[in-house]
Short mmCIF file of C-alpha atoms in Angstrom, two decimals:
data_model
loop_
_atom_site.label_atom_id
_atom_site.label_comp_id
_atom_site.label_asym_id
_atom_site.label_seq_id
_atom_site.Cartn_x
_atom_site.Cartn_y
_atom_site.Cartn_z
CA MET A 678 116.39 200.10 65.87
CA LYS A 679 119.78 200.07 68.79
CA THR A 680 122.65 197.98 67.40
CA VAL A 681 124.24 195.93 69.41
CA SER A 682 128.19 195.66 69.62
CA ILE A 683 129.82 192.33 68.97
CA ALA A 684 131.78 192.82 72.67
CA VAL A 685 128.41 192.67 74.24
CA LEU A 686 126.61 189.97 72.36
CA SER A 687 130.38 188.03 73.21
CA LEU A 688 129.21 188.15 76.46
CA ALA A 689 126.04 187.93 76.95
CA LEU A 690 127.14 183.72 74.78
CA ALA A 691 129.68 183.82 77.26
CA ALA A 692 126.51 183.94 79.86
CA GLY A 693 124.92 181.64 78.93
CA ALA A 694 127.20 179.08 78.64
CA THR A 695 128.31 179.62 81.92
CA SER A 696 124.78 179.03 83.11
CA THR A 697 123.74 175.99 81.65
CA THR A 698 127.20 174.49 82.56
CA THR A 699 126.68 175.44 86.78
CA LEU A 700 122.50 174.32 85.62
CA ALA A 701 123.98 170.82 84.32
CA TYR A 702 126.47 170.38 87.16
CA THR A 703 124.05 171.36 90.07
CA ALA A 704 122.02 168.71 88.03
CA ALA A 705 124.29 166.22 88.15
CA GLY A 706 125.06 166.57 91.57
CA VAL A 707 120.78 166.63 92.49
CA SER A 708 120.95 163.12 90.73
CA ALA A 709 123.45 161.55 92.75
CA GLN A 710 122.05 162.54 95.77
CA ASP A 711 119.83 160.99 95.35
CA ASN A 712 120.94 157.87 94.03
CA ALA A 713 123.21 158.14 96.86
CA ALA A 714 119.68 158.02 99.11
CA LYS A 715 118.45 155.64 96.85
CA GLN A 716 121.11 153.51 98.02
CA ARG A 717 120.79 153.95 101.70
CA LYS A 718 117.34 152.58 101.48
CA GLU A 719 117.91 150.05 99.39
CA TYR A 720 120.40 149.31 102.17
CA ASP A 721 118.12 149.39 104.53
CA ASP A 722 115.87 147.04 103.24
CA TYR A 723 117.71 144.62 102.99
CA LYS A 724 118.31 144.40 105.94
CA LYS A 725 114.70 144.55 107.08
CA ILE A 726 114.47 142.02 104.72
CA GLU A 727 117.65 139.73 105.95
CA ALA A 728 116.09 140.55 109.78
CA GLU A 729 112.65 138.31 108.87
CA PRO A 730 112.19 135.57 110.16
CA ASP A 731 108.89 134.76 108.33
CA PRO A 732 109.96 132.56 105.32
CA VAL A 733 106.63 134.36 103.41
CA LYS A 734 106.89 138.15 104.82
CA LYS A 735 111.11 138.18 103.60
CA LEU A 736 109.52 137.18 100.52
CA GLU A 737 106.05 139.59 100.29
CA LEU A 738 110.01 142.56 101.17
CA ALA A 739 112.48 140.72 98.86
CA ARG A 740 109.32 140.93 96.40
CA ALA A 741 109.11 144.58 97.62
CA PHE A 742 112.57 145.43 97.00
CA PHE A 743 112.92 143.94 93.56
CA GLU A 744 109.99 145.86 92.21
CA SER A 745 111.18 149.48 93.02
CA ASP A 746 113.84 148.76 90.70
CA PRO A 747 116.63 148.72 92.63
CA THR A 748 120.16 149.38 91.53
CA PRO A 749 122.55 146.13 91.18
CA THR A 750 124.32 146.97 94.50
CA TYR A 751 122.23 144.72 96.78
CA VAL A 752 119.79 142.62 94.37
CA LYS A 753 122.49 139.53 94.59
CA TYR A 754 122.13 139.77 98.35
CA VAL A 755 118.28 139.59 98.09
CA GLN A 756 117.67 137.44 95.67
CA GLY A 757 119.87 135.13 98.50
CA GLN A 758 117.27 136.05 100.85
CA VAL A 759 114.98 134.45 97.81
CA ASN A 760 116.75 131.67 98.49
CA ALA A 761 117.20 130.77 101.70
CA ALA A 762 113.32 131.40 102.26
CA ARG A 763 111.81 129.34 99.96
CA TYR A 764 114.40 126.87 101.01
CA ALA A 765 112.79 126.79 104.66
CA LEU A 766 109.12 127.21 103.15
CA PHE A 767 109.65 123.94 101.66
CA THR A 768 111.23 122.51 104.17
CA ARG A 769 108.48 123.82 105.92
CA TYR A 770 105.56 122.02 103.38
CA LYS A 771 107.45 119.09 103.29
CA GLU A 772 107.07 118.35 106.82
CA ALA A 773 103.92 118.65 106.39
CA GLY A 774 103.36 116.36 103.81
CA ASP A 775 101.94 119.19 101.26
CA MET A 776 103.19 118.27 97.96
CA ALA A 777 101.11 120.77 95.68
CA ASN A 778 103.58 123.79 97.82
CA ALA A 779 106.88 121.93 98.12
CA VAL A 780 106.80 121.51 94.44
CA LYS A 781 105.99 124.96 93.75
CA ILE A 782 108.15 126.61 96.12
CA ALA A 783 111.24 123.52 94.82
CA ASP A 784 110.17 124.99 91.02
CA GLU A 785 110.79 128.47 92.32
CA TYR A 786 114.05 127.52 93.37
CA VAL A 787 115.04 124.89 90.80
CA ALA A 788 114.16 128.00 88.41
CA SER A 789 116.18 130.69 89.58
CA VAL A 790 119.46 128.27 90.85
CA PRO A 791 119.02 125.56 88.13
CA GLU A 792 121.99 124.14 89.53
CA THR A 793 119.64 122.45 92.57
CA ASP A 794 117.14 120.58 90.40
CA LEU A 795 118.70 117.32 91.29
CA PHE A 796 118.51 117.83 95.26
CA PHE A 797 114.87 119.24 94.98
CA ALA A 798 113.76 115.89 92.94
CA PHE A 799 115.44 113.63 95.76
CA GLN A 800 113.97 115.60 97.70
CA LEU A 801 110.26 115.59 96.31
CA THR A 802 110.90 112.01 95.74
CA THR A 803 110.93 110.75 99.17
CA LEU A 804 108.27 113.33 99.70
CA ALA A 805 106.50 111.29 97.59
CA GLU A 806 107.07 108.08 98.66
CA THR A 807 106.38 108.99 102.20
CA LYS A 808 102.29 109.31 101.02
CA ALA A 809 101.92 106.33 98.92
CA LEU A 810 104.19 104.56 102.00
CA LYS A 811 100.69 104.86 103.84
CA GLN A 812 98.91 103.20 100.85
CA GLY A 813 101.12 100.52 101.24
CA VAL A 814 102.32 98.98 97.97
CA LYS A 815 99.12 98.07 96.12
CA PRO A 816 97.36 98.96 92.76
CA GLU A 817 95.13 101.04 94.64
CA ALA A 818 98.02 103.40 95.67
CA ALA A 819 98.93 102.86 91.83
CA GLY A 820 98.51 107.57 91.56
CA ALA A 821 100.35 108.06 94.71
CA TRP A 822 103.28 105.61 93.13
CA ALA A 823 103.29 107.22 89.60
CA GLU A 824 103.44 110.50 91.33
CA ALA A 825 106.59 109.83 93.11
CA ALA A 826 108.41 107.54 90.46
CA LYS A 827 107.80 110.97 88.62
CA TYR A 828 110.50 113.04 90.12
CA ALA A 829 112.55 109.29 90.97
CA THR A 830 112.69 108.63 87.10
CA LYS A 831 114.01 112.73 86.31
CA ALA A 832 116.39 112.41 90.12
CA ARG A 833 117.72 108.75 87.95
CA LYS A 834 118.02 110.39 84.49
CA LEU A 835 120.91 113.09 86.36
CA ILE A 836 122.50 111.27 88.20
CA VAL A 837 122.77 108.38 85.25
CA GLU A 838 122.71 109.98 81.49
CA ASP A 839 124.00 113.63 82.95
CA ASN A 840 126.31 112.12 84.85
CA ARG A 841 125.18 114.94 87.64
CA SER A 842 126.13 114.77 91.36
CA GLU A 843 124.65 116.56 94.96
CA ALA A 844 126.70 116.88 97.99
CA LEU A 845 123.52 118.51 99.57
CA LEU A 846 121.77 114.66 99.78
CA TYR A 847 125.36 113.25 101.52
CA ASP A 848 128.27 113.93 104.16
CA SER A 849 131.21 114.38 101.66
CA LYS A 850 133.26 114.25 104.45
CA THR A 851 133.09 111.55 105.69
CA THR A 852 132.22 109.92 102.06
CA THR A 853 132.76 110.28 98.17
CA TRP A 854 129.05 110.56 95.65
CA ASP A 855 131.13 107.55 94.15
CA LYS A 856 130.67 105.31 97.26
CA VAL A 857 127.10 106.65 97.44
CA LYS A 858 125.69 106.41 94.06
CA PRO A 859 124.60 103.17 93.99
CA GLY A 860 121.96 103.87 96.63
CA PHE A 861 121.01 106.43 95.46
CA VAL A 862 120.24 104.56 91.77
CA ALA A 863 118.94 101.87 93.60
CA TYR A 864 116.32 103.62 96.01
CA LEU A 865 115.21 105.17 92.75
CA HIS A 866 115.10 102.66 90.44
CA ARG A 867 112.97 100.55 93.33
CA ILE A 868 110.54 103.82 93.54
CA GLU A 869 109.97 102.92 90.34
CA ALA A 870 109.75 99.58 90.24
CA PHE A 871 106.56 100.43 92.70
CA ALA A 872 104.81 102.58 90.64
CA HIS A 873 104.48 100.02 87.95
CA PHE A 874 104.18 96.96 89.97
CA THR A 875 101.61 98.94 91.34
CA ALA A 876 100.58 99.47 88.29
CA LYS A 877 100.24 95.99 86.94
CA GLN A 878 103.30 96.57 84.26
CA TYR A 879 104.93 94.07 85.46
CA ASP A 880 107.24 93.39 83.02
CA GLN A 881 108.49 97.24 82.84
CA ALA A 882 108.80 96.42 86.55
CA GLU A 883 110.93 92.68 86.48
CA LYS A 884 113.20 95.55 84.19
CA SER A 885 112.74 98.48 88.00
CA LEU A 886 113.37 95.80 89.81
CA LEU A 887 116.72 93.86 88.04
CA ALA A 888 117.70 97.45 87.51
CA VAL A 889 117.59 97.92 91.84
CA ILE A 890 119.44 94.76 91.99
CA GLU A 891 122.55 95.22 89.17
CA ALA A 892 123.20 99.13 91.52
CA LYS A 893 123.31 97.56 94.95
CA CYS A 894 122.28 94.02 95.02
CA ASP A 895 122.49 94.27 99.08
CA ALA A 896 120.08 97.62 99.56
CA TYR A 897 116.06 96.29 99.64
CA PRO A 898 114.94 92.03 100.71
CA ASP A 899 111.37 93.11 99.51
CA VAL A 900 112.68 93.88 95.58
CA TYR A 901 113.28 89.95 95.27
CA PHE A 902 110.47 89.39 96.96
CA LEU A 903 108.83 91.02 94.37
CA LEU A 904 110.52 89.51 91.84
CA GLY A 905 109.07 86.05 93.12
CA GLN A 906 105.48 87.37 93.09
CA ILE A 907 105.96 88.51 89.13
CA HIS A 908 107.79 84.19 88.66
CA ASN A 909 104.61 83.03 90.34
CA ALA A 910 101.93 84.95 88.64
CA ARG A 911 103.35 83.91 85.84
CA TYR A 912 103.80 80.36 87.23
CA ASP A 913 100.07 80.94 87.47
CA ASP A 914 98.65 81.68 83.48
CA LYS A 915 101.38 78.98 82.31
CA ALA A 916 99.55 76.51 85.02
CA ASN A 917 96.50 77.33 83.46
CA ALA A 918 96.45 77.63 80.38
CA PHE A 919 98.38 73.76 80.82
CA ASN A 920 94.82 72.72 82.81
CA LYS A 921 93.05 74.16 79.33
CA LEU A 922 94.67 71.90 77.13
CA SER A 923 93.06 68.05 76.22
CA ALA A 924 95.13 65.47 77.96
CA GLU A 925 96.23 64.65 74.52
CA VAL A 926 97.85 67.63 73.91
CA GLN A 927 98.68 68.53 77.47
CA SER A 928 101.54 64.72 76.83
CA GLY A 929 102.53 65.94 73.61
CA GLU A 930 105.02 68.26 72.47
CA GLN A 931 102.66 71.74 72.99
CA GLY A 932 101.81 70.86 76.31
CA GLN A 933 105.14 69.65 77.77
CA LYS A 934 106.56 72.53 76.47
CA LEU A 935 104.56 74.87 78.71
CA LEU A 936 104.42 72.82 81.37
CA GLN A 937 108.52 73.24 81.01
CA GLU A 938 108.27 76.65 80.50
CA ALA A 939 105.62 76.79 83.78
CA LYS A 940 108.42 74.79 86.20
CA GLU A 941 110.81 76.81 85.06
CA GLU A 942 108.96 80.03 86.25
CA SER A 943 108.51 78.06 89.00
CA LYS A 944 112.17 77.61 89.59
CA LYS A 945 112.34 80.86 89.19
CA ALA A 946 110.31 82.05 91.45
CA ALA A 947 112.15 80.22 94.23
CA GLU A 948 115.18 81.58 93.63
CA PHE A 949 114.33 85.50 93.31
CA PHE A 950 112.35 84.54 97.35
CA ALA A 951 115.76 82.44 98.30
CA ARG A 952 118.56 85.39 97.63
CA GLY A 953 115.68 87.70 99.58
CA ILE A 954 115.73 86.30 102.33
CA LEU A 955 119.54 85.76 102.71
CA VAL A 956 119.79 89.70 101.79
CA ALA A 957 117.38 89.48 104.20
CA GLU A 958 118.79 87.79 107.42
CA ALA A 959 122.10 89.85 106.34
CA SER A 960 120.72 92.67 106.58
CA PRO A 961 121.47 95.36 109.91
CA ASN A 962 117.57 95.89 109.67
CA LYS A 963 116.60 91.74 109.51
CA ASP A 964 113.96 92.30 112.67
CA THR A 965 111.79 94.76 110.13
CA TYR A 966 111.71 91.65 107.80
CA LYS A 967 111.42 88.50 110.31
CA ALA A 968 107.22 88.90 109.14
CA ILE A 969 108.08 89.20 104.88
CA VAL A 970 111.05 86.99 105.34
CA ALA A 971 108.31 84.12 106.85
CA ASN A 972 105.86 84.82 104.13
CA ALA A 973 109.01 84.78 101.17
CA ARG A 974 109.95 80.96 103.32
CA LYS A 975 106.78 79.79 102.98
CA GLU A 976 105.99 80.80 98.67
CA MET A 977 109.61 79.79 98.23
CA GLU A 978 108.95 75.88 99.35
CA GLU A 979 106.32 76.11 97.48
CA ALA A 980 107.49 76.99 94.09
CA TYR A 981 110.61 74.53 95.22
CA GLU A 982 108.05 72.23 95.13
CA ILE A 983 106.30 72.64 92.36
CA TRP A 984 109.86 73.07 90.19
CA ASN A 985 111.45 70.37 91.56
CA ASP A 986 107.91 67.35 90.76
CA GLY A 987 106.49 68.09 94.89
CA LYS A 988 109.42 67.22 96.15
CA LYS A 989 111.94 69.16 99.24
CA ASP A 990 114.69 67.18 99.44
CA GLY A 991 117.57 69.61 98.41
CA LEU A 992 116.17 73.05 99.88
CA GLU A 993 118.88 73.80 102.38
CA GLU A 994 121.50 73.47 99.52
CA PHE A 995 119.18 75.04 97.07
CA MET A 996 119.90 78.30 99.44
CA ALA A 997 122.63 77.65 100.17
CA GLY A 998 124.02 78.41 96.54
CA PHE A 999 123.18 81.82 96.81
CA LYS A 1000 125.11 82.50 100.36
CA SER A 1001 128.20 83.65 98.35
CA THR A 1002 126.50 86.39 95.63
CA CYS A 1003 123.67 88.48 95.09
CA ARG A 1004 124.19 88.85 92.40
CA PRO A 1005 121.68 88.03 89.34
#
């Protein structure tokens, strides 16, 4: 058997070691080249996404980008394009009155950027309100108003309970959130009130309507008129209950108490109609309230006469008492 000298073996090991190092170096070089090529492609893909004007196609390109297991370099930029595309789609759906798709794309945006939840809750409220208004504030529209109230309640809780603000909802260059906040809160309470009212949940509607007045008493004359209707309805209930009593019970303590309660409901109705009329007449948009004010004035006079034992005496003075304030 031939033997290999120590010197020869040492040379062979040395050669082997050198060869391995060279291979490792070469592999690293190839990896670096591959990584550079990958980043060049990612940059090109990002620029295509950025240049794509159609938000649907932009999202498709972005989806393909993320499925390619990208390096971190351009991820945040592509995500920015995704958000821009989602917002463009949300605007498109909102303008088209497409509630289902608007909700879907808003949910996707909020999942990506949670701090936008108030903005989208408010936007969805206005979209749902527009659809509900086409049906009117009546029982047949209860479902549409319930949909609007779902988002209104979310937005209101974010503002009132979580003390959130949203500069995208107002012109922050000309005013402050503290100044516009009451108007937003009043608006959201009003949507909830309409939902309760159309669902014939009058006690809950009353609470929400009073909350509108508490937030911003001169914002919505119609909330006063709805409160007037609620008290008119309560008067009717008590008056009907009184009429069903026997003459003897009517003249007794129980009957007189019920009669007085009915008259008090009528007085409250007259008060709310009067206050609503004054708020409407002081509004910059008072012309839009002409028809409803005319009807409210008639209902106010009828309610006042019931409370005032069938007389109109003192009606003008009664109304004048509410001119200095719109607070409850």
